[in-house]
mmCIF file of C-alpha atoms in Angstrom:
data_model
loop_
_atom_site.group_PDB
_atom_site.id
_atom_site.type_symbol
_atom_site.label_atom_id
_atom_site.label_comp_id
_atom_site.label_asym_id
_atom_site.label_seq_id
_atom_site.Cartn_x
_atom_site.Cartn_y
_atom_site.Cartn_z
ATOM 1 C CA MET A 26 28.221 95.741 32.656
ATOM 2 C CA SER A 27 30.536 97.376 30.128
ATOM 3 C CA ASN A 28 28.784 100.733 30.521
ATOM 4 C CA SER A 29 29.061 100.418 34.310
ATOM 5 C CA VAL A 30 32.789 99.853 34.080
ATOM 6 C CA ALA A 31 33.193 102.940 31.904
ATOM 7 C CA ARG A 32 31.328 105.120 34.401
ATOM 8 C CA GLY A 33 33.118 104.207 37.621
ATOM 9 C CA LYS A 34 35.149 106.554 39.800
ATOM 10 C CA LEU A 35 38.891 106.286 40.364
ATOM 11 C CA LEU A 36 40.476 105.208 43.641
ATOM 12 C CA ARG A 37 44.245 105.313 44.188
ATOM 13 C CA ILE A 38 45.711 103.269 47.050
ATOM 14 C CA SER A 39 49.375 103.523 48.032
ATOM 15 C CA SER A 40 51.447 101.851 50.730
ATOM 16 C CA GLU A 41 52.762 105.346 51.518
ATOM 17 C CA ASP A 42 49.416 105.870 53.280
ATOM 18 C CA ARG A 43 49.544 102.624 55.299
ATOM 19 C CA GLN A 44 48.557 102.360 58.939
ATOM 20 C CA ALA A 45 51.167 102.891 61.654
ATOM 21 C CA SER A 46 53.387 99.855 62.371
ATOM 22 C CA GLU A 47 52.485 98.225 59.023
ATOM 23 C CA THR A 48 54.983 97.491 56.247
ATOM 24 C CA ASN A 49 54.918 97.753 52.475
ATOM 25 C CA ALA A 50 54.649 93.958 52.316
ATOM 26 C CA ASN A 51 51.138 93.919 53.814
ATOM 27 C CA PHE A 52 49.338 97.160 54.522
ATOM 28 C CA SER A 53 45.881 98.665 54.910
ATOM 29 C CA VAL A 54 44.337 102.071 54.359
ATOM 30 C CA ILE A 55 41.254 103.651 55.920
ATOM 31 C CA LEU A 56 38.827 105.324 53.485
ATOM 32 C CA ASN A 57 36.096 106.649 55.774
ATOM 33 C CA ASN A 58 36.119 110.057 54.071
ATOM 34 C CA VAL A 59 35.500 108.664 50.581
ATOM 35 C CA SER A 60 31.765 108.746 49.915
ATOM 36 C CA PHE A 61 31.632 106.526 46.810
ATOM 37 C CA ILE A 62 33.153 103.508 48.543
ATOM 38 C CA GLN A 63 30.211 103.261 50.955
ATOM 39 C CA ASN A 64 28.116 101.295 48.428
ATOM 40 C CA VAL A 65 30.425 99.467 46.028
ATOM 41 C CA ARG A 66 29.090 96.974 43.505
ATOM 42 C CA GLY A 67 32.375 96.227 41.775
ATOM 43 C CA LEU A 68 35.970 97.231 41.051
ATOM 44 C CA VAL A 69 38.191 97.274 38.011
ATOM 45 C CA ILE A 70 41.945 97.286 38.508
ATOM 46 C CA LYS A 71 43.571 99.834 36.211
ATOM 47 C CA THR A 72 47.279 100.005 37.102
ATOM 48 C CA ALA A 73 49.778 98.775 39.685
ATOM 49 C CA SER A 74 53.339 99.985 40.199
ATOM 50 C CA PHE A 75 56.165 98.637 42.374
ATOM 51 C CA LYS A 76 59.876 97.853 42.259
ATOM 52 C CA HIS A 77 61.192 94.404 41.329
ATOM 53 C CA ILE A 78 63.365 93.617 44.347
ATOM 54 C CA PHE A 79 62.501 89.911 44.627
ATOM 55 C CA PRO A 80 65.651 87.721 44.803
ATOM 56 C CA ASN A 81 65.871 84.534 42.753
ATOM 57 C CA LEU A 82 67.622 82.788 45.674
ATOM 58 C CA PHE A 83 65.579 83.060 48.865
ATOM 59 C CA ASP A 84 64.966 81.026 52.010
ATOM 60 C CA GLY A 85 63.014 78.386 50.098
ATOM 61 C CA ASN A 86 65.653 77.538 47.475
ATOM 62 C CA ARG A 87 69.078 78.695 48.689
ATOM 63 C CA THR A 88 70.110 75.419 50.389
ATOM 64 C CA LEU A 89 72.045 72.733 48.495
ATOM 65 C CA THR A 90 71.623 69.256 49.982
ATOM 66 C CA PHE A 91 73.884 66.375 48.947
ATOM 67 C CA SER A 92 75.569 63.190 50.141
ATOM 68 C CA TYR A 93 79.367 63.155 50.292
ATOM 69 C CA ASN A 94 81.241 59.946 51.057
ATOM 70 C CA GLY A 95 78.072 58.497 52.571
ATOM 71 C CA ALA A 96 77.246 61.483 54.807
ATOM 72 C CA ASP A 97 74.348 63.884 54.197
ATOM 73 C CA LEU A 98 75.483 67.521 54.118
ATOM 74 C CA SER A 99 74.015 70.889 53.161
ATOM 75 C CA VAL A 100 75.368 74.349 52.392
ATOM 76 C CA GLU A 101 73.616 77.687 51.964
ATOM 77 C CA VAL A 102 74.214 80.797 49.882
ATOM 78 C CA PRO A 103 73.050 84.259 50.979
ATOM 79 C CA VAL A 104 69.699 85.557 49.773
ATOM 80 C CA GLY A 105 70.166 87.571 46.588
ATOM 81 C CA TRP A 106 69.992 87.736 42.814
ATOM 82 C CA TYR A 107 72.420 85.422 41.011
ATOM 83 C CA ASP A 108 73.407 84.497 37.494
ATOM 84 C CA ALA A 109 75.083 81.170 36.687
ATOM 85 C CA ASN A 110 78.615 82.445 37.393
ATOM 86 C CA SER A 111 77.895 84.314 40.619
ATOM 87 C CA LEU A 112 75.950 81.337 41.984
ATOM 88 C CA MET A 113 78.864 79.046 41.120
ATOM 89 C CA ALA A 114 81.229 81.341 43.049
ATOM 90 C CA ALA A 115 78.896 81.523 46.060
ATOM 91 C CA LEU A 116 78.401 77.754 46.141
ATOM 92 C CA ASN A 117 82.123 77.093 45.849
ATOM 93 C CA ALA A 118 82.771 79.419 48.791
ATOM 94 C CA ALA A 119 80.167 77.549 50.846
ATOM 95 C CA LEU A 120 81.515 74.146 49.775
ATOM 96 C CA LEU A 121 85.066 75.195 50.645
ATOM 97 C CA ALA A 122 83.909 75.924 54.207
ATOM 98 C CA SER A 123 82.157 72.536 54.452
ATOM 99 C CA PRO A 124 83.685 69.100 55.188
ATOM 100 C CA ALA A 125 83.248 68.127 51.522
ATOM 101 C CA ASN A 126 86.022 68.349 48.952
ATOM 102 C CA ILE A 127 83.868 69.426 46.008
ATOM 103 C CA ILE A 128 84.406 71.927 43.186
ATOM 104 C CA LEU A 129 81.559 73.293 41.081
ATOM 105 C CA THR A 130 82.143 74.309 37.461
ATOM 106 C CA LEU A 131 80.036 75.313 34.474
ATOM 107 C CA VAL A 132 79.815 73.166 31.355
ATOM 108 C CA ASP A 133 78.975 74.735 27.988
ATOM 109 C CA ASN A 134 76.906 72.444 25.762
ATOM 110 C CA PRO A 135 77.221 73.459 22.103
ATOM 111 C CA THR A 136 74.164 71.539 20.805
ATOM 112 C CA PRO A 137 71.798 72.849 21.946
ATOM 113 C CA ALA A 138 73.585 75.904 23.297
ATOM 114 C CA THR A 139 72.979 75.536 27.032
ATOM 115 C CA ARG A 140 74.951 75.572 30.266
ATOM 116 C CA SER A 141 74.985 72.971 33.035
ATOM 117 C CA TYR A 142 76.652 72.681 36.412
ATOM 118 C CA ARG A 143 79.281 70.006 37.059
ATOM 119 C CA PHE A 144 80.182 68.794 40.552
ATOM 120 C CA VAL A 145 83.685 67.318 40.806
ATOM 121 C CA SER A 146 84.418 65.387 43.998
ATOM 122 C CA ASP A 147 87.245 63.256 45.404
ATOM 123 C CA GLN A 148 84.671 60.941 47.018
ATOM 124 C CA PRO A 149 81.333 59.368 46.004
ATOM 125 C CA LEU A 150 78.723 62.092 45.650
ATOM 126 C CA ILE A 151 74.945 62.261 45.356
ATOM 127 C CA VAL A 152 73.412 65.604 44.383
ATOM 128 C CA TYR A 153 69.838 65.086 45.498
ATOM 129 C CA GLY A 154 66.790 65.787 43.343
ATOM 130 C CA PRO A 155 63.613 67.774 44.115
ATOM 131 C CA ASP A 156 62.388 65.613 46.994
ATOM 132 C CA LEU A 157 65.458 66.223 49.173
ATOM 133 C CA ASN A 158 67.237 69.232 47.705
ATOM 134 C CA PRO A 159 65.658 72.730 47.912
ATOM 135 C CA MET A 160 68.129 73.974 45.263
ATOM 136 C CA SER A 161 67.481 71.159 42.776
ATOM 137 C CA ASP A 162 65.526 73.244 40.251
ATOM 138 C CA VAL A 163 68.006 76.117 40.528
ATOM 139 C CA ILE A 164 71.035 73.971 39.670
ATOM 140 C CA GLY A 165 69.165 71.535 37.388
ATOM 141 C CA SER A 166 69.547 68.412 39.506
ATOM 142 C CA THR A 167 67.249 65.420 39.108
ATOM 143 C CA GLY A 168 69.273 63.255 41.513
ATOM 144 C CA GLU A 169 72.755 62.689 40.033
ATOM 145 C CA THR A 170 75.350 60.257 41.401
ATOM 146 C CA GLY A 171 79.114 59.919 40.899
ATOM 147 C CA ALA A 172 82.425 61.593 41.612
ATOM 148 C CA ASP A 173 82.179 63.769 38.500
ATOM 149 C CA VAL A 174 78.552 64.516 37.635
ATOM 150 C CA VAL A 175 76.909 66.959 35.249
ATOM 151 C CA MET A 176 73.409 68.079 36.160
ATOM 152 C CA THR A 177 70.718 66.704 33.860
ATOM 153 C CA ASN A 178 68.831 69.996 33.475
ATOM 154 C CA THR A 179 70.002 73.534 32.814
ATOM 155 C CA PRO A 180 70.116 76.011 35.730
ATOM 156 C CA ASP A 181 66.901 77.905 36.431
ATOM 157 C CA LEU A 182 67.748 81.348 37.778
ATOM 158 C CA SER A 183 64.808 83.164 36.256
ATOM 159 C CA GLY A 184 63.222 84.041 39.598
ATOM 160 C CA LEU A 185 59.568 84.977 39.920
ATOM 161 C CA GLN A 186 57.698 85.241 36.621
ATOM 162 C CA THR A 187 54.407 86.436 38.089
ATOM 163 C CA VAL A 188 53.146 87.895 41.353
ATOM 164 C CA TYR A 189 49.606 88.240 42.636
ATOM 165 C CA LEU A 190 47.898 91.312 44.012
ATOM 166 C CA CYS A 191 45.862 90.097 46.978
ATOM 167 C CA SER A 192 43.192 91.694 49.154
ATOM 168 C CA SER A 193 40.809 89.975 51.558
ATOM 169 C CA GLU A 194 38.341 92.894 51.442
ATOM 170 C CA ILE A 195 38.310 93.308 47.663
ATOM 171 C CA ALA A 196 38.696 89.710 46.502
ATOM 172 C CA SER A 197 37.798 87.370 49.356
ATOM 173 C CA SER A 198 35.983 84.976 46.997
ATOM 174 C CA ASN A 199 37.257 86.150 43.628
ATOM 175 C CA ALA A 200 39.514 83.192 42.803
ATOM 176 C CA SER A 201 40.292 79.563 43.534
ATOM 177 C CA ALA A 202 43.581 77.701 43.182
ATOM 178 C CA SER A 203 44.584 74.111 42.529
ATOM 179 C CA SER A 204 46.472 74.081 45.844
ATOM 180 C CA ASN A 205 44.821 72.360 48.826
ATOM 181 C CA SER A 206 42.150 70.751 46.638
ATOM 182 C CA GLY A 207 40.840 74.036 45.264
ATOM 183 C CA GLU A 208 41.163 76.600 48.039
ATOM 184 C CA GLN A 209 39.743 80.101 47.713
ATOM 185 C CA VAL A 210 42.422 82.771 47.375
ATOM 186 C CA PRO A 211 41.927 86.569 47.595
ATOM 187 C CA VAL A 212 43.574 87.317 44.253
ATOM 188 C CA VAL A 213 42.661 90.620 42.619
ATOM 189 C CA THR A 214 44.840 90.005 39.559
ATOM 190 C CA GLU A 215 48.009 88.348 38.296
ATOM 191 C CA ILE A 216 50.913 90.685 37.428
ATOM 192 C CA PRO A 217 53.775 89.609 35.148
ATOM 193 C CA VAL A 218 57.284 90.373 36.406
ATOM 194 C CA ASN A 219 58.443 91.957 33.156
ATOM 195 C CA ALA A 220 61.138 94.307 34.486
ATOM 196 C CA PRO A 221 64.739 93.343 35.285
ATOM 197 C CA TYR A 222 65.859 92.938 38.871
ATOM 198 C CA LEU A 223 65.736 96.357 40.611
ATOM 199 C CA GLY A 224 63.640 97.742 37.733
ATOM 200 C CA GLN A 225 60.205 99.354 38.073
ATOM 201 C CA ILE A 226 57.198 97.187 37.238
ATOM 202 C CA THR A 227 54.243 99.119 35.821
ATOM 203 C CA TYR A 228 51.210 96.949 35.207
ATOM 204 C CA ARG A 229 48.312 98.188 33.078
ATOM 205 C CA ALA A 230 45.301 95.915 33.078
ATOM 206 C CA LYS A 231 43.302 95.259 29.961
ATOM 207 C CA VAL A 232 39.820 96.670 30.374
ATOM 208 C CA GLY A 233 37.292 93.874 30.342
ATOM 209 C CA PRO A 234 35.759 91.041 32.399
ATOM 210 C CA LEU A 235 39.126 89.568 33.421
ATOM 211 C CA SER A 236 40.111 92.746 35.282
ATOM 212 C CA THR A 237 36.660 93.335 36.797
ATOM 213 C CA ILE A 238 35.291 92.097 40.115
ATOM 214 C CA ILE A 239 31.507 92.338 40.542
ATOM 215 C CA TYR A 240 29.873 91.664 43.913
ATOM 216 C CA PRO A 241 26.447 90.003 44.255
ATOM 217 C CA SER A 242 25.308 92.916 46.435
ATOM 218 C CA ASP A 243 26.587 96.299 47.565
ATOM 219 C CA ARG A 244 29.738 96.250 49.679
ATOM 220 C CA GLN A 245 31.341 98.865 51.945
ATOM 221 C CA LEU A 246 35.097 99.247 51.483
ATOM 222 C CA THR A 247 36.047 101.706 54.198
ATOM 223 C CA LYS A 248 39.165 99.659 54.982
ATOM 224 C CA VAL A 249 41.253 97.953 52.299
ATOM 225 C CA SER A 250 44.354 95.808 52.753
ATOM 226 C CA LEU A 251 46.750 94.981 49.916
ATOM 227 C CA SER A 252 49.765 92.732 49.527
ATOM 228 C CA LEU A 253 51.847 91.158 46.783
ATOM 229 C CA CYS A 254 52.018 87.377 47.005
ATOM 230 C CA THR A 255 53.642 84.397 45.324
ATOM 231 C CA ARG A 256 51.788 81.417 43.888
ATOM 232 C CA SER A 257 52.036 79.712 47.278
ATOM 233 C CA GLY A 258 50.550 82.747 49.043
ATOM 234 C CA ALA A 259 53.791 83.979 50.625
ATOM 235 C CA GLN A 260 53.828 87.756 50.997
ATOM 236 C CA LEU A 261 56.597 89.588 49.155
ATOM 237 C CA ASP A 262 58.621 92.157 51.064
ATOM 238 C CA LEU A 263 58.968 95.460 49.210
ATOM 239 C CA LYS A 264 61.230 96.847 51.958
ATOM 240 C CA GLN A 265 61.292 100.662 51.633
ATOM 241 C CA HIS A 266 59.699 100.621 48.167
ATOM 242 C CA ASN A 267 56.014 101.408 47.741
ATOM 243 C CA LEU A 268 53.126 99.697 46.002
ATOM 244 C CA THR A 269 50.596 101.975 44.287
ATOM 245 C CA VAL A 270 47.382 100.645 42.740
ATOM 246 C CA LEU A 271 44.696 102.490 40.782
ATOM 247 C CA PHE A 272 41.158 101.085 40.777
ATOM 248 C CA LYS A 273 37.952 102.149 39.091
ATOM 249 C CA VAL A 274 35.098 101.757 41.582
ATOM 250 C CA ILE A 275 31.660 100.835 40.273
ATOM 251 C CA GLY A 276 29.013 102.233 42.592
ATOM 252 C CA HIS A 277 25.489 100.892 42.969
ATOM 253 C CA GLU A 278 24.051 103.758 40.933
ATOM 254 C CA TYR A 279 26.241 102.938 37.898
ATOM 255 C CA PHE A 280 25.610 99.227 38.070
ATOM 256 C CA ALA A 281 21.859 99.642 38.408
ATOM 257 C CA ALA A 282 21.775 101.977 35.398
ATOM 258 C CA ASP A 283 22.357 99.010 33.059
#
């Protein structure tokens, strides 16, 4: 198979060439005029390039849920990228507009050198843990109680560490996941998010079996859809920014030569 991989032909796919009405988050291209994708035996991903515009506070983790003086309340911060200080300011603004009299501060812990959030309240307070509080991991809450409570864990504002390039046509049965008792997922490859927020991510795959998809029989790839997804399968919106992927296509003639 190694000789087959070396002899494939290159195929570049970009969201700039997507179908009308589609977005950069989930797009498809038509390749009817490309002769070597009529009988495909395998693909090797070479490179992928896109902009890191994924916020670390999004709809799934931007809501703080707590109990104040016996009443359950929640506040939200806008979607965006936050550090510990900017999140503290945004939460305090939201708390000020709520019925709760709560102030959020940062606590510096010298040994080890970490930072934690402290909620100071004039009434009994419960900052819920993961089961009831979407923002629990972000602020480091495990379920703290009191009128002056420091979160047990440090804030986690790292955002996405990896994203997944997905394609139903290319990788319909290429991978399985531990979610839903081992469901099949159309993952072409995993891409580390190794650029800062608003930076350009350029992924270069290592040549070898881990970046190669081989089909049991020839496959026609005249239409290919691509998207970037999270671990849970949610599609990531690239807004006006494009995704460009370079594949090496292994035709039947190259595969059979081995």
